[in-house]
Amino acid sequence: PDAGVVKICNDYLNIKNLKTFYENVGFCPQHNALWEDLTLWEHLVLYASIKKVSENKIIEECEA
């Protein structure tokens, strides 16, 4: 793009703060994102791991 700005979490995107944006932006597909060969538990672990949730927190939340 040659014009405009991107603002997320009350901050403007720039080359210096890309890591912050990567930590706060997720992926939401517009189709079924579940795979038939994975269980619900495996899906939860997969997506939590992608978001860098600690293993202990994943287990704690998934067993609640």
PDB file of N, CA and C in Angstrom:
ATOM      1  N   PRO A   1       0.827  -1.207   0.000  1.00  0.00           N
ATOM      2  CA  PRO A   1       0.000   0.000   0.000  1.00  0.00           C
ATOM      3  C   PRO A   1       0.863   1.259   0.000  1.00  0.00           C
ATOM      4  N   ASP A   2       0.347   2.263  -0.615  1.00  0.00           N
ATOM      5  CA  ASP A   2       1.104   3.513  -0.658  1.00  0.00           C
ATOM      6  C   ASP A   2       0.426   4.628   0.137  1.00  0.00           C
ATOM      7  N   ALA A   3      -0.601   4.274   0.925  1.00  0.00           N
ATOM      8  CA  ALA A   3      -1.257   5.270   1.760  1.00  0.00           C
ATOM      9  C   ALA A   3      -1.992   4.574   2.896  1.00  0.00           C
ATOM     10  N   GLY A   4      -2.223   5.303   3.970  1.00  0.00           N
ATOM     11  CA  GLY A   4      -3.000   4.776   5.081  1.00  0.00           C
ATOM     12  C   GLY A   4      -2.144   4.305   6.234  1.00  0.00           C
ATOM     13  N   VAL A   5      -2.815   3.906   7.312  1.00  0.00           N
ATOM     14  CA  VAL A   5      -2.133   3.434   8.512  1.00  0.00           C
ATOM     15  C   VAL A   5      -2.864   2.214   9.053  1.00  0.00           C
ATOM     16  N   VAL A   6      -2.167   1.459   9.902  1.00  0.00           N
ATOM     17  CA  VAL A   6      -2.758   0.319  10.588  1.00  0.00           C
ATOM     18  C   VAL A   6      -2.633   0.593  12.087  1.00  0.00           C
ATOM     19  N   LYS A   7      -3.759   0.485  12.800  1.00  0.00           N
ATOM     20  CA  LYS A   7      -3.754   0.708  14.249  1.00  0.00           C
ATOM     21  C   LYS A   7      -4.385  -0.500  14.935  1.00  0.00           C
ATOM     22  N   ILE A   8      -3.627  -1.106  15.867  1.00  0.00           N
ATOM     23  CA  ILE A   8      -4.091  -2.251  16.630  1.00  0.00           C
ATOM     24  C   ILE A   8      -3.695  -2.024  18.084  1.00  0.00           C
ATOM     25  N   CYS A   9      -4.621  -2.307  18.989  1.00  0.00           N
ATOM     26  CA  CYS A   9      -4.348  -2.147  20.430  1.00  0.00           C
ATOM     27  C   CYS A   9      -3.868  -0.732  20.756  1.00  0.00           C
ATOM     28  N   ASN A  10      -4.513   0.247  20.164  1.00  0.00           N
ATOM     29  CA  ASN A  10      -4.200   1.663  20.393  1.00  0.00           C
ATOM     30  C   ASN A  10      -2.770   2.042  20.040  1.00  0.00           C
ATOM     31  N   ASP A  11      -2.180   1.348  19.103  1.00  0.00           N
ATOM     32  CA  ASP A  11      -0.827   1.661  18.657  1.00  0.00           C
ATOM     33  C   ASP A  11      -0.770   1.531  17.147  1.00  0.00           C
ATOM     34  N   TYR A  12       0.050   2.354  16.534  1.00  0.00           N
ATOM     35  CA  TYR A  12       0.188   2.320  15.080  1.00  0.00           C
ATOM     36  C   TYR A  12       1.293   1.348  14.676  1.00  0.00           C
ATOM     37  N   LEU A  13       1.034   0.587  13.641  1.00  0.00           N
ATOM     38  CA  LEU A  13       2.010  -0.368  13.126  1.00  0.00           C
ATOM     39  C   LEU A  13       3.181   0.359  12.497  1.00  0.00           C
ATOM     40  N   ASN A  14       4.380  -0.069  12.861  1.00  0.00           N
ATOM     41  CA  ASN A  14       5.592   0.393  12.186  1.00  0.00           C
ATOM     42  C   ASN A  14       6.643  -0.698  12.309  1.00  0.00           C
ATOM     43  N   ILE A  15       7.702  -0.551  11.607  1.00  0.00           N
ATOM     44  CA  ILE A  15       8.727  -1.586  11.527  1.00  0.00           C
ATOM     45  C   ILE A  15       9.358  -1.877  12.892  1.00  0.00           C
ATOM     46  N   LYS A  16       9.339  -0.921  13.812  1.00  0.00           N
ATOM     47  CA  LYS A  16       9.972  -1.096  15.120  1.00  0.00           C
ATOM     48  C   LYS A  16       9.137  -1.924  16.093  1.00  0.00           C
ATOM     49  N   ASN A  17       7.826  -2.012  15.873  1.00  0.00           N
ATOM     50  CA  ASN A  17       6.988  -2.722  16.838  1.00  0.00           C
ATOM     51  C   ASN A  17       6.241  -3.908  16.227  1.00  0.00           C
ATOM     52  N   LEU A  18       6.798  -4.512  15.213  1.00  0.00           N
ATOM     53  CA  LEU A  18       6.140  -5.652  14.575  1.00  0.00           C
ATOM     54  C   LEU A  18       5.921  -6.815  15.539  1.00  0.00           C
ATOM     55  N   LYS A  19       6.877  -7.074  16.428  1.00  0.00           N
ATOM     56  CA  LYS A  19       6.744  -8.193  17.355  1.00  0.00           C
ATOM     57  C   LYS A  19       5.484  -8.037  18.215  1.00  0.00           C
ATOM     58  N   THR A  20       5.210  -6.832  18.672  1.00  0.00           N
ATOM     59  CA  THR A  20       4.008  -6.574  19.468  1.00  0.00           C
ATOM     60  C   THR A  20       2.755  -6.921  18.683  1.00  0.00           C
ATOM     61  N   PHE A  21       2.737  -6.558  17.426  1.00  0.00           N
ATOM     62  CA  PHE A  21       1.567  -6.854  16.605  1.00  0.00           C
ATOM     63  C   PHE A  21       1.427  -8.352  16.347  1.00  0.00           C
ATOM     64  N   TYR A  22       2.516  -9.028  16.106  1.00  0.00           N
ATOM     65  CA  TYR A  22       2.452 -10.477  15.888  1.00  0.00           C
ATOM     66  C   TYR A  22       1.910 -11.188  17.115  1.00  0.00           C
ATOM     67  N   GLU A  23       2.211 -10.672  18.304  1.00  0.00           N
ATOM     68  CA  GLU A  23       1.737 -11.286  19.536  1.00  0.00           C
ATOM     69  C   GLU A  23       0.250 -11.032  19.777  1.00  0.00           C
ATOM     70  N   ASN A  24      -0.316 -10.021  19.131  1.00  0.00           N
ATOM     71  CA  ASN A  24      -1.707  -9.632  19.380  1.00  0.00           C
ATOM     72  C   ASN A  24      -2.659  -9.884  18.216  1.00  0.00           C
ATOM     73  N   VAL A  25      -2.150 -10.416  17.133  1.00  0.00           N
ATOM     74  CA  VAL A  25      -2.991 -10.665  15.963  1.00  0.00           C
ATOM     75  C   VAL A  25      -3.084 -12.171  15.749  1.00  0.00           C
ATOM     76  N   GLY A  26      -4.279 -12.649  15.497  1.00  0.00           N
ATOM     77  CA  GLY A  26      -4.482 -14.068  15.268  1.00  0.00           C
ATOM     78  C   GLY A  26      -4.962 -14.339  13.860  1.00  0.00           C
ATOM     79  N   PHE A  27      -5.182 -15.590  13.582  1.00  0.00           N
ATOM     80  CA  PHE A  27      -5.661 -16.028  12.275  1.00  0.00           C
ATOM     81  C   PHE A  27      -7.057 -16.594  12.446  1.00  0.00           C
ATOM     82  N   CYS A  28      -8.013 -16.081  11.699  1.00  0.00           N
ATOM     83  CA  CYS A  28      -9.389 -16.556  11.785  1.00  0.00           C
ATOM     84  C   CYS A  28      -9.865 -16.912  10.379  1.00  0.00           C
ATOM     85  N   PRO A  29      -9.706 -18.172   9.979  1.00  0.00           N
ATOM     86  CA  PRO A  29     -10.114 -18.559   8.628  1.00  0.00           C
ATOM     87  C   PRO A  29     -11.628 -18.471   8.457  1.00  0.00           C
ATOM     88  N   GLN A  30     -12.052 -18.276   7.243  1.00  0.00           N
ATOM     89  CA  GLN A  30     -13.469 -18.150   6.947  1.00  0.00           C
ATOM     90  C   GLN A  30     -14.085 -19.478   6.528  1.00  0.00           C
ATOM     91  N   HIS A  31     -13.407 -20.549   6.840  1.00  0.00           N
ATOM     92  CA  HIS A  31     -13.917 -21.886   6.562  1.00  0.00           C
ATOM     93  C   HIS A  31     -13.646 -22.751   7.797  1.00  0.00           C
ATOM     94  N   ASN A  32     -14.055 -23.968   7.773  1.00  0.00           N
ATOM     95  CA  ASN A  32     -13.865 -24.859   8.917  1.00  0.00           C
ATOM     96  C   ASN A  32     -12.372 -25.087   9.153  1.00  0.00           C
ATOM     97  N   ALA A  33     -11.885 -24.616  10.285  1.00  0.00           N
ATOM     98  CA  ALA A  33     -10.455 -24.726  10.584  1.00  0.00           C
ATOM     99  C   ALA A  33     -10.099 -25.997  11.350  1.00  0.00           C
ATOM    100  N   LEU A  34     -11.075 -26.862  11.564  1.00  0.00           N
ATOM    101  CA  LEU A  34     -10.811 -28.102  12.284  1.00  0.00           C
ATOM    102  C   LEU A  34     -10.463 -29.221  11.317  1.00  0.00           C
ATOM    103  N   TRP A  35      -9.525 -30.040  11.713  1.00  0.00           N
ATOM    104  CA  TRP A  35      -9.126 -31.168  10.895  1.00  0.00           C
ATOM    105  C   TRP A  35      -9.794 -32.425  11.426  1.00  0.00           C
ATOM    106  N   GLU A  36     -10.318 -33.214  10.550  1.00  0.00           N
ATOM    107  CA  GLU A  36     -11.055 -34.416  10.946  1.00  0.00           C
ATOM    108  C   GLU A  36     -10.221 -35.418  11.732  1.00  0.00           C
ATOM    109  N   ASP A  37      -8.918 -35.433  11.500  1.00  0.00           N
ATOM    110  CA  ASP A  37      -8.084 -36.433  12.159  1.00  0.00           C
ATOM    111  C   ASP A  37      -7.522 -35.964  13.509  1.00  0.00           C
ATOM    112  N   LEU A  38      -7.894 -34.759  13.983  1.00  0.00           N
ATOM    113  CA  LEU A  38      -7.462 -34.286  15.292  1.00  0.00           C
ATOM    114  C   LEU A  38      -8.639 -34.276  16.254  1.00  0.00           C
ATOM    115  N   THR A  39      -8.350 -34.608  17.510  1.00  0.00           N
ATOM    116  CA  THR A  39      -9.386 -34.540  18.540  1.00  0.00           C
ATOM    117  C   THR A  39      -9.543 -33.092  18.995  1.00  0.00           C
ATOM    118  N   LEU A  40     -10.588 -32.827  19.778  1.00  0.00           N
ATOM    119  CA  LEU A  40     -10.780 -31.484  20.325  1.00  0.00           C
ATOM    120  C   LEU A  40      -9.568 -31.079  21.153  1.00  0.00           C
ATOM    121  N   TRP A  41      -9.097 -31.983  22.012  1.00  0.00           N
ATOM    122  CA  TRP A  41      -7.902 -31.713  22.830  1.00  0.00           C
ATOM    123  C   TRP A  41      -6.715 -31.318  21.949  1.00  0.00           C
ATOM    124  N   GLU A  42      -6.478 -32.067  20.890  1.00  0.00           N
ATOM    125  CA  GLU A  42      -5.346 -31.784  20.000  1.00  0.00           C
ATOM    126  C   GLU A  42      -5.496 -30.424  19.325  1.00  0.00           C
ATOM    127  N   HIS A  43      -6.725 -30.052  18.947  1.00  0.00           N
ATOM    128  CA  HIS A  43      -6.953 -28.724  18.366  1.00  0.00           C
ATOM    129  C   HIS A  43      -6.635 -27.622  19.371  1.00  0.00           C
ATOM    130  N   LEU A  44      -7.108 -27.795  20.606  1.00  0.00           N
ATOM    131  CA  LEU A  44      -6.852 -26.786  21.634  1.00  0.00           C
ATOM    132  C   LEU A  44      -5.359 -26.630  21.899  1.00  0.00           C
ATOM    133  N   VAL A  45      -4.661 -27.743  21.997  1.00  0.00           N
ATOM    134  CA  VAL A  45      -3.216 -27.700  22.229  1.00  0.00           C
ATOM    135  C   VAL A  45      -2.507 -27.047  21.037  1.00  0.00           C
ATOM    136  N   LEU A  46      -2.901 -27.401  19.839  1.00  0.00           N
ATOM    137  CA  LEU A  46      -2.273 -26.832  18.643  1.00  0.00           C
ATOM    138  C   LEU A  46      -2.413 -25.315  18.609  1.00  0.00           C
ATOM    139  N   TYR A  47      -3.647 -24.825  18.726  1.00  0.00           N
ATOM    140  CA  TYR A  47      -3.859 -23.376  18.626  1.00  0.00           C
ATOM    141  C   TYR A  47      -3.262 -22.625  19.813  1.00  0.00           C
ATOM    142  N   ALA A  48      -3.322 -23.190  21.010  1.00  0.00           N
ATOM    143  CA  ALA A  48      -2.696 -22.547  22.166  1.00  0.00           C
ATOM    144  C   ALA A  48      -1.179 -22.498  21.995  1.00  0.00           C
ATOM    145  N   SER A  49      -0.602 -23.544  21.442  1.00  0.00           N
ATOM    146  CA  SER A  49       0.845 -23.573  21.207  1.00  0.00           C
ATOM    147  C   SER A  49       1.258 -22.525  20.187  1.00  0.00           C
ATOM    148  N   ILE A  50       0.455 -22.358  19.160  1.00  0.00           N
ATOM    149  CA  ILE A  50       0.745 -21.331  18.147  1.00  0.00           C
ATOM    150  C   ILE A  50       0.775 -19.954  18.799  1.00  0.00           C
ATOM    151  N   LYS A  51      -0.118 -19.746  19.766  1.00  0.00           N
ATOM    152  CA  LYS A  51      -0.174 -18.462  20.465  1.00  0.00           C
ATOM    153  C   LYS A  51       0.815 -18.387  21.629  1.00  0.00           C
ATOM    154  N   LYS A  52       1.701 -19.383  21.733  1.00  0.00           N
ATOM    155  CA  LYS A  52       2.770 -19.426  22.732  1.00  0.00           C
ATOM    156  C   LYS A  52       2.256 -19.456  24.170  1.00  0.00           C
ATOM    157  N   VAL A  53       1.134 -20.156  24.380  1.00  0.00           N
ATOM    158  CA  VAL A  53       0.627 -20.378  25.730  1.00  0.00           C
ATOM    159  C   VAL A  53       1.493 -21.462  26.368  1.00  0.00           C
ATOM    160  N   SER A  54       1.836 -21.302  27.627  1.00  0.00           N
ATOM    161  CA  SER A  54       2.707 -22.283  28.289  1.00  0.00           C
ATOM    162  C   SER A  54       1.997 -23.636  28.381  1.00  0.00           C
ATOM    163  N   GLU A  55       2.797 -24.685  28.404  1.00  0.00           N
ATOM    164  CA  GLU A  55       2.245 -26.043  28.470  1.00  0.00           C
ATOM    165  C   GLU A  55       1.394 -26.232  29.720  1.00  0.00           C
ATOM    166  N   ASN A  56       1.865 -25.705  30.859  1.00  0.00           N
ATOM    167  CA  ASN A  56       1.082 -25.819  32.100  1.00  0.00           C
ATOM    168  C   ASN A  56      -0.260 -25.118  31.983  1.00  0.00           C
ATOM    169  N   LYS A  57      -0.287 -23.944  31.374  1.00  0.00           N
ATOM    170  CA  LYS A  57      -1.539 -23.196  31.206  1.00  0.00           C
ATOM    171  C   LYS A  57      -2.476 -23.927  30.257  1.00  0.00           C
ATOM    172  N   ILE A  58      -1.943 -24.524  29.197  1.00  0.00           N
ATOM    173  CA  ILE A  58      -2.761 -25.284  28.260  1.00  0.00           C
ATOM    174  C   ILE A  58      -3.459 -26.437  28.996  1.00  0.00           C
ATOM    175  N   ILE A  59      -2.692 -27.185  29.764  1.00  0.00           N
ATOM    176  CA  ILE A  59      -3.252 -28.323  30.498  1.00  0.00           C
ATOM    177  C   ILE A  59      -4.291 -27.831  31.503  1.00  0.00           C
ATOM    178  N   GLU A  60      -3.979 -26.774  32.225  1.00  0.00           N
ATOM    179  CA  GLU A  60      -4.886 -26.219  33.233  1.00  0.00           C
ATOM    180  C   GLU A  60      -6.219 -25.796  32.586  1.00  0.00           C
ATOM    181  N   GLU A  61      -6.156 -25.081  31.479  1.00  0.00           N
ATOM    182  CA  GLU A  61      -7.355 -24.563  30.829  1.00  0.00           C
ATOM    183  C   GLU A  61      -8.135 -25.659  30.111  1.00  0.00           C
ATOM    184  N   CYS A  62      -7.450 -26.581  29.483  1.00  0.00           N
ATOM    185  CA  CYS A  62      -8.127 -27.618  28.706  1.00  0.00           C
ATOM    186  C   CYS A  62      -8.796 -28.661  29.585  1.00  0.00           C
ATOM    187  N   GLU A  63      -8.325 -28.787  30.818  1.00  0.00           N
ATOM    188  CA  GLU A  63      -8.937 -29.765  31.719  1.00  0.00           C
ATOM    189  C   GLU A  63     -10.006 -29.140  32.601  1.00  0.00           C
ATOM    190  N   ALA A  64     -10.214 -27.836  32.486  1.00  0.00           N
ATOM    191  CA  ALA A  64     -11.203 -27.126  33.326  1.00  0.00           C
ATOM    192  C   ALA A  64     -12.612 -27.502  32.921  1.00  0.00           C
TER     193      ALA A  64
END
